[in-house]
mmCIF file of C-alpha atoms in Angstrom:
data_model
loop_
_atom_site.group_PDB
_atom_site.id
_atom_site.type_symbol
_atom_site.label_atom_id
_atom_site.label_comp_id
_atom_site.label_asym_id
_atom_site.label_seq_id
_atom_site.Cartn_x
_atom_site.Cartn_y
_atom_site.Cartn_z
ATOM 1 C CA UNK S 1 42.525 19.703 -53.912
ATOM 2 C CA UNK S 2 43.669 16.210 -54.436
ATOM 3 C CA UNK S 3 43.111 14.252 -57.622
ATOM 4 C CA UNK S 4 43.714 10.749 -58.845
ATOM 5 C CA UNK S 5 44.021 10.573 -62.621
ATOM 6 C CA UNK S 6 43.648 7.317 -64.486
ATOM 7 C CA UNK S 7 44.411 7.082 -68.189
ATOM 8 C CA UNK S 8 41.632 4.963 -69.626
ATOM 9 C CA UNK S 9 40.662 3.197 -72.816
ATOM 10 C CA UNK S 10 37.076 3.518 -71.605
ATOM 11 C CA UNK S 11 35.236 4.523 -68.451
ATOM 12 C CA UNK S 12 31.680 5.056 -67.277
ATOM 13 C CA UNK S 13 29.655 6.136 -64.267
ATOM 14 C CA UNK S 14 26.343 4.512 -63.376
ATOM 15 C CA UNK S 15 23.855 5.778 -60.786
ATOM 16 C CA UNK S 16 20.769 3.731 -59.895
ATOM 17 C CA UNK S 17 21.430 1.451 -62.870
ATOM 18 C CA UNK S 18 21.467 4.423 -65.273
ATOM 19 C CA UNK S 19 24.690 5.240 -67.105
ATOM 20 C CA UNK S 20 25.238 8.981 -66.601
ATOM 21 C CA UNK S 21 28.709 9.309 -68.143
ATOM 22 C CA UNK S 22 30.747 7.321 -70.630
ATOM 23 C CA UNK S 23 34.007 7.985 -72.476
ATOM 24 C CA UNK S 24 36.522 6.138 -74.584
ATOM 25 C CA UNK S 25 40.171 7.292 -74.723
ATOM 26 C CA UNK S 26 40.879 9.881 -72.071
ATOM 27 C CA UNK S 27 41.157 10.491 -68.355
ATOM 28 C CA UNK S 28 39.021 9.479 -65.405
ATOM 29 C CA UNK S 29 39.628 12.002 -62.630
ATOM 30 C CA UNK S 30 38.657 11.489 -59.004
ATOM 31 C CA UNK S 31 38.505 14.847 -57.163
ATOM 32 C CA UNK S 32 38.749 15.420 -53.416
ATOM 33 C CA UNK S 33 38.145 18.882 -51.959
ATOM 34 C CA UNK S 34 39.063 20.459 -48.607
ATOM 35 C CA UNK S 35 37.846 23.735 -47.073
ATOM 36 C CA UNK S 36 41.098 25.542 -47.891
ATOM 37 C CA UNK S 37 40.805 24.956 -51.646
ATOM 38 C CA UNK S 38 40.406 28.001 -53.877
ATOM 39 C CA UNK S 39 39.979 29.049 -57.494
ATOM 40 C CA UNK S 40 43.784 29.208 -57.678
ATOM 41 C CA UNK S 41 43.943 25.471 -56.901
ATOM 42 C CA UNK S 42 41.394 24.834 -59.631
ATOM 43 C CA UNK S 43 43.281 26.818 -62.280
ATOM 44 C CA UNK S 44 46.610 25.216 -61.404
ATOM 45 C CA UNK S 45 45.190 21.669 -61.440
ATOM 46 C CA UNK S 46 43.154 21.986 -64.624
ATOM 47 C CA UNK S 47 46.136 23.461 -66.475
ATOM 48 C CA UNK S 48 48.288 20.596 -65.195
ATOM 49 C CA UNK S 49 45.686 18.009 -66.253
ATOM 50 C CA UNK S 50 45.216 19.153 -69.852
ATOM 51 C CA UNK S 51 48.971 19.506 -70.429
ATOM 52 C CA UNK S 52 50.169 16.406 -68.562
ATOM 53 C CA UNK S 53 52.048 14.223 -71.049
ATOM 54 C CA UNK S 54 50.664 10.783 -70.254
ATOM 55 C CA UNK S 55 49.563 9.561 -73.689
ATOM 56 C CA UNK S 56 51.770 7.706 -76.122
ATOM 57 C CA UNK S 57 53.286 9.418 -79.165
ATOM 58 C CA UNK S 58 54.119 7.715 -82.486
ATOM 59 C CA UNK S 59 56.868 5.757 -80.669
ATOM 60 C CA UNK S 60 54.524 4.829 -77.816
ATOM 61 C CA UNK S 61 56.449 7.106 -75.429
ATOM 62 C CA UNK S 62 54.320 9.090 -72.958
ATOM 63 C CA UNK S 63 54.922 12.406 -74.639
ATOM 64 C CA UNK S 64 51.495 13.746 -75.604
ATOM 65 C CA UNK S 65 48.795 15.457 -73.576
ATOM 66 C CA UNK S 66 45.032 15.225 -73.295
ATOM 67 C CA UNK S 67 44.868 18.266 -75.572
ATOM 68 C CA UNK S 68 47.143 16.599 -78.134
ATOM 69 C CA UNK S 69 45.084 13.410 -78.347
ATOM 70 C CA UNK S 70 41.741 15.235 -77.980
ATOM 71 C CA UNK S 71 40.824 12.814 -75.222
ATOM 72 C CA UNK S 72 37.660 12.850 -73.171
ATOM 73 C CA UNK S 73 37.271 13.313 -69.423
ATOM 74 C CA UNK S 74 35.015 12.153 -66.616
ATOM 75 C CA UNK S 75 35.286 13.923 -63.248
ATOM 76 C CA UNK S 76 33.991 12.102 -60.169
ATOM 77 C CA UNK S 77 33.802 13.733 -56.746
ATOM 78 C CA UNK S 78 35.481 11.587 -54.102
ATOM 79 C CA UNK S 79 35.735 12.893 -50.557
ATOM 80 C CA UNK S 80 37.463 9.669 -49.488
ATOM 81 C CA UNK S 81 40.690 10.944 -51.077
ATOM 82 C CA UNK S 82 41.111 12.995 -47.910
ATOM 83 C CA UNK S 83 40.668 10.045 -45.542
ATOM 84 C CA UNK S 84 42.858 9.964 -42.472
ATOM 85 C CA UNK S 85 43.815 6.481 -41.328
ATOM 86 C CA UNK S 86 46.156 7.581 -38.547
ATOM 87 C CA UNK S 87 44.058 6.277 -35.665
ATOM 88 C CA UNK S 88 42.205 2.991 -35.573
ATOM 89 C CA UNK S 89 40.794 1.125 -38.531
ATOM 90 C CA UNK S 90 37.889 3.363 -39.472
ATOM 91 C CA UNK S 91 38.949 6.217 -41.779
ATOM 92 C CA UNK S 92 38.127 9.765 -40.740
ATOM 93 C CA UNK S 93 36.920 12.199 -43.383
ATOM 94 C CA UNK S 94 37.096 15.314 -41.206
ATOM 95 C CA UNK S 95 39.406 17.089 -43.696
ATOM 96 C CA UNK S 96 36.978 16.701 -46.598
ATOM 97 C CA UNK S 97 34.926 19.810 -47.326
ATOM 98 C CA UNK S 98 31.209 19.728 -46.590
ATOM 99 C CA UNK S 99 28.838 20.021 -49.577
ATOM 100 C CA UNK S 100 28.191 23.760 -49.104
ATOM 101 C CA UNK S 101 31.897 24.388 -49.797
ATOM 102 C CA UNK S 102 32.684 21.393 -52.005
ATOM 103 C CA UNK S 103 29.834 21.566 -54.532
ATOM 104 C CA UNK S 104 30.634 25.070 -55.872
ATOM 105 C CA UNK S 105 34.342 24.202 -56.073
ATOM 106 C CA UNK S 106 33.552 20.907 -57.829
ATOM 107 C CA UNK S 107 31.327 22.707 -60.342
ATOM 108 C CA UNK S 108 33.973 25.411 -60.909
ATOM 109 C CA UNK S 109 36.619 22.725 -61.412
ATOM 110 C CA UNK S 110 34.512 21.083 -64.136
ATOM 111 C CA UNK S 111 33.775 24.450 -65.809
ATOM 112 C CA UNK S 112 37.454 25.465 -65.781
ATOM 113 C CA UNK S 113 38.468 22.079 -67.182
ATOM 114 C CA UNK S 114 35.945 22.555 -69.999
ATOM 115 C CA UNK S 115 37.438 25.992 -70.756
ATOM 116 C CA UNK S 116 40.993 24.613 -70.729
ATOM 117 C CA UNK S 117 40.022 21.588 -72.797
ATOM 118 C CA UNK S 118 37.663 23.380 -75.159
ATOM 119 C CA UNK S 119 34.924 20.770 -74.854
ATOM 120 C CA UNK S 120 32.315 19.231 -72.577
ATOM 121 C CA UNK S 121 33.513 17.274 -69.561
ATOM 122 C CA UNK S 122 31.337 14.452 -68.291
ATOM 123 C CA UNK S 123 30.717 13.966 -64.589
ATOM 124 C CA UNK S 124 29.279 11.733 -61.972
ATOM 125 C CA UNK S 125 26.825 13.242 -59.498
ATOM 126 C CA UNK S 126 28.122 14.908 -56.366
ATOM 127 C CA UNK S 127 27.202 12.887 -53.271
ATOM 128 C CA UNK S 128 25.571 10.040 -55.184
ATOM 129 C CA UNK S 129 26.308 6.341 -54.765
ATOM 130 C CA UNK S 130 28.129 5.807 -58.054
ATOM 131 C CA UNK S 131 29.395 2.700 -59.765
ATOM 132 C CA UNK S 132 32.537 3.585 -61.698
ATOM 133 C CA UNK S 133 33.797 1.216 -64.375
ATOM 134 C CA UNK S 134 37.088 1.679 -66.163
ATOM 135 C CA UNK S 135 39.661 0.005 -68.316
ATOM 136 C CA UNK S 136 42.923 1.533 -67.106
ATOM 137 C CA UNK S 137 45.269 1.999 -70.064
ATOM 138 C CA UNK S 138 48.869 1.178 -69.187
ATOM 139 C CA UNK S 139 48.080 1.077 -66.321
ATOM 140 C CA UNK S 140 48.671 4.773 -65.741
ATOM 141 C CA UNK S 141 47.507 6.237 -62.423
ATOM 142 C CA UNK S 142 48.805 9.573 -61.113
ATOM 143 C CA UNK S 143 48.000 11.507 -57.957
ATOM 144 C CA UNK S 144 48.346 15.266 -57.722
ATOM 145 C CA UNK S 145 47.759 17.489 -54.698
ATOM 146 C CA UNK S 146 47.434 21.217 -55.344
ATOM 147 C CA UNK S 147 48.997 21.867 -51.932
ATOM 148 C CA UNK S 148 52.254 20.267 -53.167
ATOM 149 C CA UNK S 149 52.992 22.581 -56.102
ATOM 150 C CA UNK S 150 56.634 23.049 -55.274
#
């Protein structure tokens, strides 16, 4: 699993001109899934996300976590995170998991994140054409790949 985390002051997801998710202070997480991903990847990533110290403390030093600030989360599926641009100018998405594999893992990721966070996580809609709006706070943008744990 590969994620891109953006610390946001606000973010939203709109599908067909209907806002389906909206948060203020928190994290917008783009999630890319491959066939080899497992529940172990999910548990490792969600634990990392909720404990990642990317929010400012009383001295405005990034020393507090999503749990500490009780921030909100939106998770958006994004198969393009696994694009290969090695050959030519058209990206290949061959590494990205097909929906029959990706959807259950995506749903499990959201459920595990809710357990770790202790509250509801908002989402986009898997496979939909989504318009994502955000106000990146910092800016802070971090990528994490569960295959690079060590």
